[in-house]
Coordinates of C-alpha atoms in Angstrom, one line a residue:
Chain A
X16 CA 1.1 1.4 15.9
X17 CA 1.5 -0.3 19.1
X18 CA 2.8 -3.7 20.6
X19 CA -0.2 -5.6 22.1
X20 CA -0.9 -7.6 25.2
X21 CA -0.9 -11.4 24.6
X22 CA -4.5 -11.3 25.8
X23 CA -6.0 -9.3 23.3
X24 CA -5.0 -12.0 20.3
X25 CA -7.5 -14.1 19.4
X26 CA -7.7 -16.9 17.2
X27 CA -9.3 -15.7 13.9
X28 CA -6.0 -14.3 12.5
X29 CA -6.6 -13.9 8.7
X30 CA -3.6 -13.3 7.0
X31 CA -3.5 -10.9 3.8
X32 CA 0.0 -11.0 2.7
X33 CA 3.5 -10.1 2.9
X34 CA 5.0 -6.2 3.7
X35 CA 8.7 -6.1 1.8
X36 CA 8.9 -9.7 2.3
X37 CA 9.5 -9.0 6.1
X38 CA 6.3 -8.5 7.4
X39 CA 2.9 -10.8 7.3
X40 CA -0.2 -8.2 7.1
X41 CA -3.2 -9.7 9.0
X42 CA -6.6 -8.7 10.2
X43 CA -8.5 -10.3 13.1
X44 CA -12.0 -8.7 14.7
X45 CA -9.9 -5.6 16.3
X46 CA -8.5 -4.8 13.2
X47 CA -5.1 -4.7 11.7
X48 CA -2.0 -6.8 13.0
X49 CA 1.8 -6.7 11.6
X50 CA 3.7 -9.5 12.3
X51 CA 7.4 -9.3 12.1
X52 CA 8.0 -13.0 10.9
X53 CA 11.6 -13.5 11.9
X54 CA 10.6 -12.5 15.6
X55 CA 7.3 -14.6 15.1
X56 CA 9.1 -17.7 14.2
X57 CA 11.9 -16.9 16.7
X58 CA 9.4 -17.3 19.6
X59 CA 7.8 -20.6 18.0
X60 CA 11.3 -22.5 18.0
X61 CA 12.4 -20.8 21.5
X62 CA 9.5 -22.3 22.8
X63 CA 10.0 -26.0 21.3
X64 CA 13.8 -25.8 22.4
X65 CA 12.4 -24.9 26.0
X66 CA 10.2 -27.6 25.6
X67 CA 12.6 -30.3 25.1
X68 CA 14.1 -30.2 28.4
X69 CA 10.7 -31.8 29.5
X70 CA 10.1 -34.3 26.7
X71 CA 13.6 -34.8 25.6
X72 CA 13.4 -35.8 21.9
X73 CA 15.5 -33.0 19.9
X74 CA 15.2 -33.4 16.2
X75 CA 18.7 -33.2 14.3
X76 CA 19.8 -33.3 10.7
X77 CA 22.9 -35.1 9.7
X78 CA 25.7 -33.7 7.8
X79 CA 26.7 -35.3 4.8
X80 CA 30.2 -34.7 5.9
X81 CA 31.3 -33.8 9.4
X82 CA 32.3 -30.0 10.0
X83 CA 35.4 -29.3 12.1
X84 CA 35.6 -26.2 13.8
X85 CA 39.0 -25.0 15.3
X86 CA 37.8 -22.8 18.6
X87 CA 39.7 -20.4 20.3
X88 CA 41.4 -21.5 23.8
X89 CA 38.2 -19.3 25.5
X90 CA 35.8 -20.9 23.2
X91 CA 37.6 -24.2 24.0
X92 CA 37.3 -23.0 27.9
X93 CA 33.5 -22.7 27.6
X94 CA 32.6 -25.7 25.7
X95 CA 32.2 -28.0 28.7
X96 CA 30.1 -25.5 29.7
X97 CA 27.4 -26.1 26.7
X98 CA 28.3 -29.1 25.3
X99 CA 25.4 -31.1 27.5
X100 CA 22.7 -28.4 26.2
X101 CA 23.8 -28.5 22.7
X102 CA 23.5 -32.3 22.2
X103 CA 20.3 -31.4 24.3
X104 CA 19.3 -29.4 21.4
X105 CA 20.0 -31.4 18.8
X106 CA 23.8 -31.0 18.1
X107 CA 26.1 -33.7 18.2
X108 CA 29.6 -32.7 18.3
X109 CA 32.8 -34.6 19.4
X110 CA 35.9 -32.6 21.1
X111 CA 38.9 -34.1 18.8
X112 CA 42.3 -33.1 19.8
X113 CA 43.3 -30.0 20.9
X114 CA 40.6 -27.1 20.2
X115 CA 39.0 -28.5 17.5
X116 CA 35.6 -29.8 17.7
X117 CA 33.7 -31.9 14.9
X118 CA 30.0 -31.6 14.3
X119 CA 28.7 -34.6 13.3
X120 CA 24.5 -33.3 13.0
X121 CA 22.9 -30.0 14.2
X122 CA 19.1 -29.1 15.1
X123 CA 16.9 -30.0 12.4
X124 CA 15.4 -26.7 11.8
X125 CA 18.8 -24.5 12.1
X126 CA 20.2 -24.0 8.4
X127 CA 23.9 -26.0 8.3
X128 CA 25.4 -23.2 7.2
X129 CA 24.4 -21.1 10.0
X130 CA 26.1 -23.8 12.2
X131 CA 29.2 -22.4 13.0
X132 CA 28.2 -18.8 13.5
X133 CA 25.6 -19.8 16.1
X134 CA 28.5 -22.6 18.0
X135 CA 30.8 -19.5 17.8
X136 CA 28.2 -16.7 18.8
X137 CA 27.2 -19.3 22.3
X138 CA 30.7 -20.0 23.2
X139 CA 31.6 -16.4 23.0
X140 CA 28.3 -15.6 25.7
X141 CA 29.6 -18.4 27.7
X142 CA 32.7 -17.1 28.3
X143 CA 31.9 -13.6 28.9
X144 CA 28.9 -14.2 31.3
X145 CA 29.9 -17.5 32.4
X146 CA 30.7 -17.3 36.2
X147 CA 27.7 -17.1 38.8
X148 CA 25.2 -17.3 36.5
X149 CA 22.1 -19.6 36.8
X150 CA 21.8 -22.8 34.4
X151 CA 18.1 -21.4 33.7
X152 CA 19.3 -18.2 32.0
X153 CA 21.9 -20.1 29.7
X154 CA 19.3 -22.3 28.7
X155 CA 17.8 -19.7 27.7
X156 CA 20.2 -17.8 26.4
X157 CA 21.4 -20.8 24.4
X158 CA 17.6 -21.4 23.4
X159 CA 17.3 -18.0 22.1
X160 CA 20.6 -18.2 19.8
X161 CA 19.8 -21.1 18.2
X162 CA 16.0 -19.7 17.9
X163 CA 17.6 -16.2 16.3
X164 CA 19.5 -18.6 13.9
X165 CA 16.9 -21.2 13.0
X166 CA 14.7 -18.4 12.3
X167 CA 13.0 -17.3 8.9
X168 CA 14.9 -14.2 8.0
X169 CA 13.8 -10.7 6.7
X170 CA 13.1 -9.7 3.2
X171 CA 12.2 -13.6 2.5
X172 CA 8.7 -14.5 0.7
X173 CA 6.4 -16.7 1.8
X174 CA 3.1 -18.8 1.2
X175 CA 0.4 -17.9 1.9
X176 CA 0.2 -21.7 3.8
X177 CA 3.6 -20.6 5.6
X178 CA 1.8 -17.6 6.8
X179 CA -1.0 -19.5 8.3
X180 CA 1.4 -22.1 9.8
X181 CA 3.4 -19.3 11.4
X182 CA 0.5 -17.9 12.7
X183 CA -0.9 -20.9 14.5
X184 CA 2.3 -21.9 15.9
X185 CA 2.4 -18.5 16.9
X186 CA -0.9 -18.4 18.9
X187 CA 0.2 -21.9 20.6
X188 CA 3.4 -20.2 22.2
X189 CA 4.1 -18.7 25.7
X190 CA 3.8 -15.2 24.6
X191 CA 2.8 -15.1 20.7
X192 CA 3.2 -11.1 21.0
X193 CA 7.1 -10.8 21.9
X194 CA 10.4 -12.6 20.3
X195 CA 12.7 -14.6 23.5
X196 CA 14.6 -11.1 23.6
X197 CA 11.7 -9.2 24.3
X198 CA 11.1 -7.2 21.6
X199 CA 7.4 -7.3 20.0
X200 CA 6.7 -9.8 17.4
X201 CA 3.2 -8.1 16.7
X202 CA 2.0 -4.8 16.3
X203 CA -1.7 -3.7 16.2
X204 CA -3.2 -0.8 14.1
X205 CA -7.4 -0.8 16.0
X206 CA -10.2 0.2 14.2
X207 CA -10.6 3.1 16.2
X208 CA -6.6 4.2 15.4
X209 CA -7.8 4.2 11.3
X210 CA -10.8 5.4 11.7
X211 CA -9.4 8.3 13.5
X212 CA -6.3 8.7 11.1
X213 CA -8.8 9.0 8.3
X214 CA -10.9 12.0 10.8
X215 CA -13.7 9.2 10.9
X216 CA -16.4 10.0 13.9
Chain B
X13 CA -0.2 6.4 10.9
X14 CA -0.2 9.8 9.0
X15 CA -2.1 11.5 5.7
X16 CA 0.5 11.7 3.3
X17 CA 1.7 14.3 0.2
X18 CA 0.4 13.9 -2.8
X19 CA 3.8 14.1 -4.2
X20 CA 5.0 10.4 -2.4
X21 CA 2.4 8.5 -3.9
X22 CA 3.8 6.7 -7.3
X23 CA 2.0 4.1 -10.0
X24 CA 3.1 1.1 -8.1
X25 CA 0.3 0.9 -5.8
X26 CA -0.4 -3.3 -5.0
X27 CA -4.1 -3.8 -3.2
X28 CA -3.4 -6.3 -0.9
X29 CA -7.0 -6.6 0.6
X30 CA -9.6 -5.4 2.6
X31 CA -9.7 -4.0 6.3
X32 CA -13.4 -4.3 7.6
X33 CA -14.4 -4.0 3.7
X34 CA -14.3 -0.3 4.6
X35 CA -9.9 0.2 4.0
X36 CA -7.9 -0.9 1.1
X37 CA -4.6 -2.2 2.5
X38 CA -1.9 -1.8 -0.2
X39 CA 1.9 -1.6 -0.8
X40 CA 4.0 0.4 -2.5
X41 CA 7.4 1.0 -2.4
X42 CA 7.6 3.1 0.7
X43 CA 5.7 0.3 2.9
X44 CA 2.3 0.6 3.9
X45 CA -0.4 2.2 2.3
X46 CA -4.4 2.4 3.9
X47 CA -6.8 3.7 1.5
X48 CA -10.3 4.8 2.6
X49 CA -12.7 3.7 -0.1
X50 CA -14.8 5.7 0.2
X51 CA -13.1 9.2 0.5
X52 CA -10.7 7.5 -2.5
X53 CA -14.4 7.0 -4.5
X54 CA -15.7 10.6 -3.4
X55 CA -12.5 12.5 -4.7
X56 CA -12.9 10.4 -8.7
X57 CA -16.2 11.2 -8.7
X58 CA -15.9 14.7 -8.0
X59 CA -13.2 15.1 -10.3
X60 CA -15.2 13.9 -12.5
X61 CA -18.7 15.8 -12.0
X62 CA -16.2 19.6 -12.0
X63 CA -14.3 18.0 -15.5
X64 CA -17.8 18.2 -16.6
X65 CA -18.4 21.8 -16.7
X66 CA -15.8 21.4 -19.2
X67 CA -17.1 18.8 -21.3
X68 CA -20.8 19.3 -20.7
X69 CA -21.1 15.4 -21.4
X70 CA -23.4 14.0 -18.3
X71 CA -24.3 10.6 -17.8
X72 CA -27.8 10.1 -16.9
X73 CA -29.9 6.7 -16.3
X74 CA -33.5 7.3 -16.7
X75 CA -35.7 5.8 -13.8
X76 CA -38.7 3.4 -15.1
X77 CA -40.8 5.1 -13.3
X78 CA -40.6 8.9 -12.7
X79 CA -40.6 9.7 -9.0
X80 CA -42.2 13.0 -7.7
X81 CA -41.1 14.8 -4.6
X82 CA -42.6 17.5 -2.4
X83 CA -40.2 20.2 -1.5
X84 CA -40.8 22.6 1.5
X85 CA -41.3 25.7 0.7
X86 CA -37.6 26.7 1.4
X87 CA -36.6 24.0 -0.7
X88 CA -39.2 25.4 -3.6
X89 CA -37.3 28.4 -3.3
X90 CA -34.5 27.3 -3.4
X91 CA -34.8 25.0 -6.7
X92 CA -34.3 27.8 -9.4
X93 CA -30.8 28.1 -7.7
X94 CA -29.4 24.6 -8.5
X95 CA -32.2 23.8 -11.3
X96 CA -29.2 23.8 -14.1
X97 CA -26.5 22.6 -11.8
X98 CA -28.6 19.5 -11.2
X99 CA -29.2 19.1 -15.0
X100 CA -25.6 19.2 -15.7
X101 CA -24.9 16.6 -13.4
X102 CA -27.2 14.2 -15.2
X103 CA -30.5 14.8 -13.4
X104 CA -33.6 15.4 -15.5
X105 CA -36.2 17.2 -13.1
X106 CA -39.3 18.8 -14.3
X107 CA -41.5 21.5 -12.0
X108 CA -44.9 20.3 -11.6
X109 CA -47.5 22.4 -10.1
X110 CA -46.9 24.1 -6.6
X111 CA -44.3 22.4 -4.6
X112 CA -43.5 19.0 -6.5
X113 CA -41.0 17.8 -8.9
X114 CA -40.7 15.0 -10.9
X115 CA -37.5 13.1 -11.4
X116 CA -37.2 11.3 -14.8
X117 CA -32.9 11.1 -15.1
X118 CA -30.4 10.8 -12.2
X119 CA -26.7 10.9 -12.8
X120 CA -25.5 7.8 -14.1
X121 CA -23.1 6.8 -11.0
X122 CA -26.3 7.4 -8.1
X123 CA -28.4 4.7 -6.4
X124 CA -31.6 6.0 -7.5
X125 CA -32.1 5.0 -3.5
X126 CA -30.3 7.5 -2.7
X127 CA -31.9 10.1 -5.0
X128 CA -34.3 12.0 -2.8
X129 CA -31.9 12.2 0.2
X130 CA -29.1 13.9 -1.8
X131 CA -32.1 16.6 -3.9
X132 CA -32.7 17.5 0.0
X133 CA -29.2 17.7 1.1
X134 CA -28.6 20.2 -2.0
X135 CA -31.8 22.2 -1.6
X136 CA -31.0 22.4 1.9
X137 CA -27.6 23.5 1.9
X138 CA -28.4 26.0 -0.4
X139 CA -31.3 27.9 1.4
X140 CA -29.3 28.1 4.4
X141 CA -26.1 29.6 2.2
X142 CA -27.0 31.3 -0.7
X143 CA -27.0 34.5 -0.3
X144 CA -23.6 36.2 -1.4
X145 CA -21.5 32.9 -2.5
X146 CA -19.6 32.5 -5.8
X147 CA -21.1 30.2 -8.1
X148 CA -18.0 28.1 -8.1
X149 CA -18.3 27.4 -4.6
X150 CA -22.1 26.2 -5.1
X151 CA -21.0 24.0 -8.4
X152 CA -18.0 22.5 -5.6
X153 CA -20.7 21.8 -3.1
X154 CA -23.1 20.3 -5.0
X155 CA -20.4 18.2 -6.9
X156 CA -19.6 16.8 -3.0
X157 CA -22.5 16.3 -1.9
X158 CA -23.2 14.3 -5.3
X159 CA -19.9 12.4 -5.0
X160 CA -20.6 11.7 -1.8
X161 CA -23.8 10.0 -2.0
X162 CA -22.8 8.0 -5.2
X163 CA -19.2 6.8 -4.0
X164 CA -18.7 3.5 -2.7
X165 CA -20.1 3.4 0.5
X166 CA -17.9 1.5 3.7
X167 CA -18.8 -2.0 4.9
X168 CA -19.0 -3.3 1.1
X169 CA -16.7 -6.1 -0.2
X170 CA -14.4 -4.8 -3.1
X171 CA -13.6 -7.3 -5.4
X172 CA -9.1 -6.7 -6.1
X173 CA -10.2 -5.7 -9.5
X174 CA -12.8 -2.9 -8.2
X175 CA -9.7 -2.0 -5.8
X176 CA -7.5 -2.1 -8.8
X177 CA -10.0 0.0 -10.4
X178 CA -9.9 2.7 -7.6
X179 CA -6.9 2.8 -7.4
X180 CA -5.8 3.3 -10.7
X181 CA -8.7 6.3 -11.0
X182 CA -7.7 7.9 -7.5
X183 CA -3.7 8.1 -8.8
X184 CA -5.3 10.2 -12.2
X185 CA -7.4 13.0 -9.8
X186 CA -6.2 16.5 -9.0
X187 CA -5.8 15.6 -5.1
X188 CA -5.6 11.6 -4.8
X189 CA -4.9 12.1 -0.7
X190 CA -7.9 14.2 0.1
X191 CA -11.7 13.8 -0.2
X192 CA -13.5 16.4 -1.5
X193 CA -14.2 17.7 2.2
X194 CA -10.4 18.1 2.6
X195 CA -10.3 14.6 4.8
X196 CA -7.9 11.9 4.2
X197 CA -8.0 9.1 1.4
X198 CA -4.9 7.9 1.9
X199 CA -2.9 6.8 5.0
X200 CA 0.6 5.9 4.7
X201 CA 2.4 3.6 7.1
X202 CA 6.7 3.6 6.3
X203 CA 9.3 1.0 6.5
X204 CA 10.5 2.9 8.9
X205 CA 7.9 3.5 11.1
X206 CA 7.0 -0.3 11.3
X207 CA 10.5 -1.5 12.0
X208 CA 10.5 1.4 14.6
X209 CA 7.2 -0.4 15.7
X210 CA 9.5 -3.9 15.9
X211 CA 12.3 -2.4 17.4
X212 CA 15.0 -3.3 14.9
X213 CA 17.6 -0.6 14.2

């Protein structure tokens, strides 16, 4: 069970089903393929919130009833820092007095409960990393939050359609084989490896 | 990707698909389980064709036509040696003169295709090994070789209830891991070794 070059995917992904609601079970022409869904879907939405910055069009959801957050003063520090990418994204938040901030919409796929974990968890890696630090990598760094939060989860069960979709949007990325941390989002069992497991010539 | 205990496998055994219509891909709840069809086929069938030394109850089909073969003359001599091993199995040979036999009955589970291939396999395996083996290791042979040839052959689309079926039968044998030749049926793949695969903790 390996991680597999982006190159070696091609398009005839069948998928099969679901492993402990976790993982999508696939087959193409090389064999087997393991998809870790969460780090799949992470990689599709990293890629769209990358994206915006060239076509500019975030999609948001409106809350039904504005969320205040009360931010600590090094939270309240970094949030000029953000604040431009996060409306980027699809926020929109307004600083009211003192440190607390009210959020008026977030990112149309990010679940509005996961709101305030994901404002507090970006803040936080502003403020430790802030200071000589490229606006490229916090892009990306806040692109990859909001990707982990957005996310399907583990040990969720999906359709066979949902499969299919993740899969496509999958293959349409930068790098469908690894999540916007690096880790693999596919693993790859070949012929060969079964045939050999079972002592097959 | 490992052969697994017979002692690890429980009831709950899901068929998922087909690999290559050559693997079973199921689930149970360990993770991942890869079943060779084949070998899974090969061990019920010789299960079954050794239970029937006990129950002396062989299934037979009887051909339209009777087919005749010509032995070598190794194979002649070999023929008194596995004459009532092959009856109780479900043949139904008859010695015509010299070097020919007629085949009226093969077992029940055999291709009559396959037929003439696995009479040679037998006689052939015996000339070269006869002298000075136990009877029980001739009955084992012949059962494998049987097995073998009558078992569900790779590249062949399983419908989920044949899988089911297979399944369900491999789970009842003395050894539902192994093939009769001591390879592997069953391959497990655990939780733990695919989230090893992912990277997650």
């Amino acid at each position: 069970m390996k991680g597999i070059a982006a190159d070696k995917l091609d398009a005839n992904i069948r998928p099969l089903g679901q492993l402990e609601e976790s993982f999508i079970l696939a087959t193409d022409a090389e064999g087997l393929l393991l998809i870790d869904q969460h780090a799949a879907h992470e990689r599709v939405l990293f890629d769209k919130y990358r994206r915006l910055e060239e076509s500019r069009r975030p999609e948001s959801q409106n809350l039904l009833v504005p969320e205040t957050f009360d931010l600590t003063p090094a939270q309240a520090a970094s949030f000029g820092e953000v604040a431009d990418e996060l409306e980027w994204l699809g926020f929109s938040l307004t600083r009211l007095s003192g440190r607390t901030i009210a959020v008026r919409a977030v990112p149309a796929d990010l679940p509005p409960a996961e709101a305030r974990n994901l404002l507090a968890e970006i803040l936080d890696t502003v403020d430790a990393e802030k200071r000589g630090r490229a606006r490229e990598t916090l892009r990306d760094e806040i692109a990859a939050s909001l990707a982990c939060h957005a996310a399907i989860k583990v040990n969720t069960a999906l359709t066979r359609e949902k499969m299919r979709w993740l899969i496509d949007r999958l293959l349409l990325t930068s790098s469908p084989t690894t999540c916007p941390h690096g880790r693999p989002a596919i693993l790859r069992l070949t012929k060969r490896d079964i045939e050999r497991g079972f002592q097959r010539p």
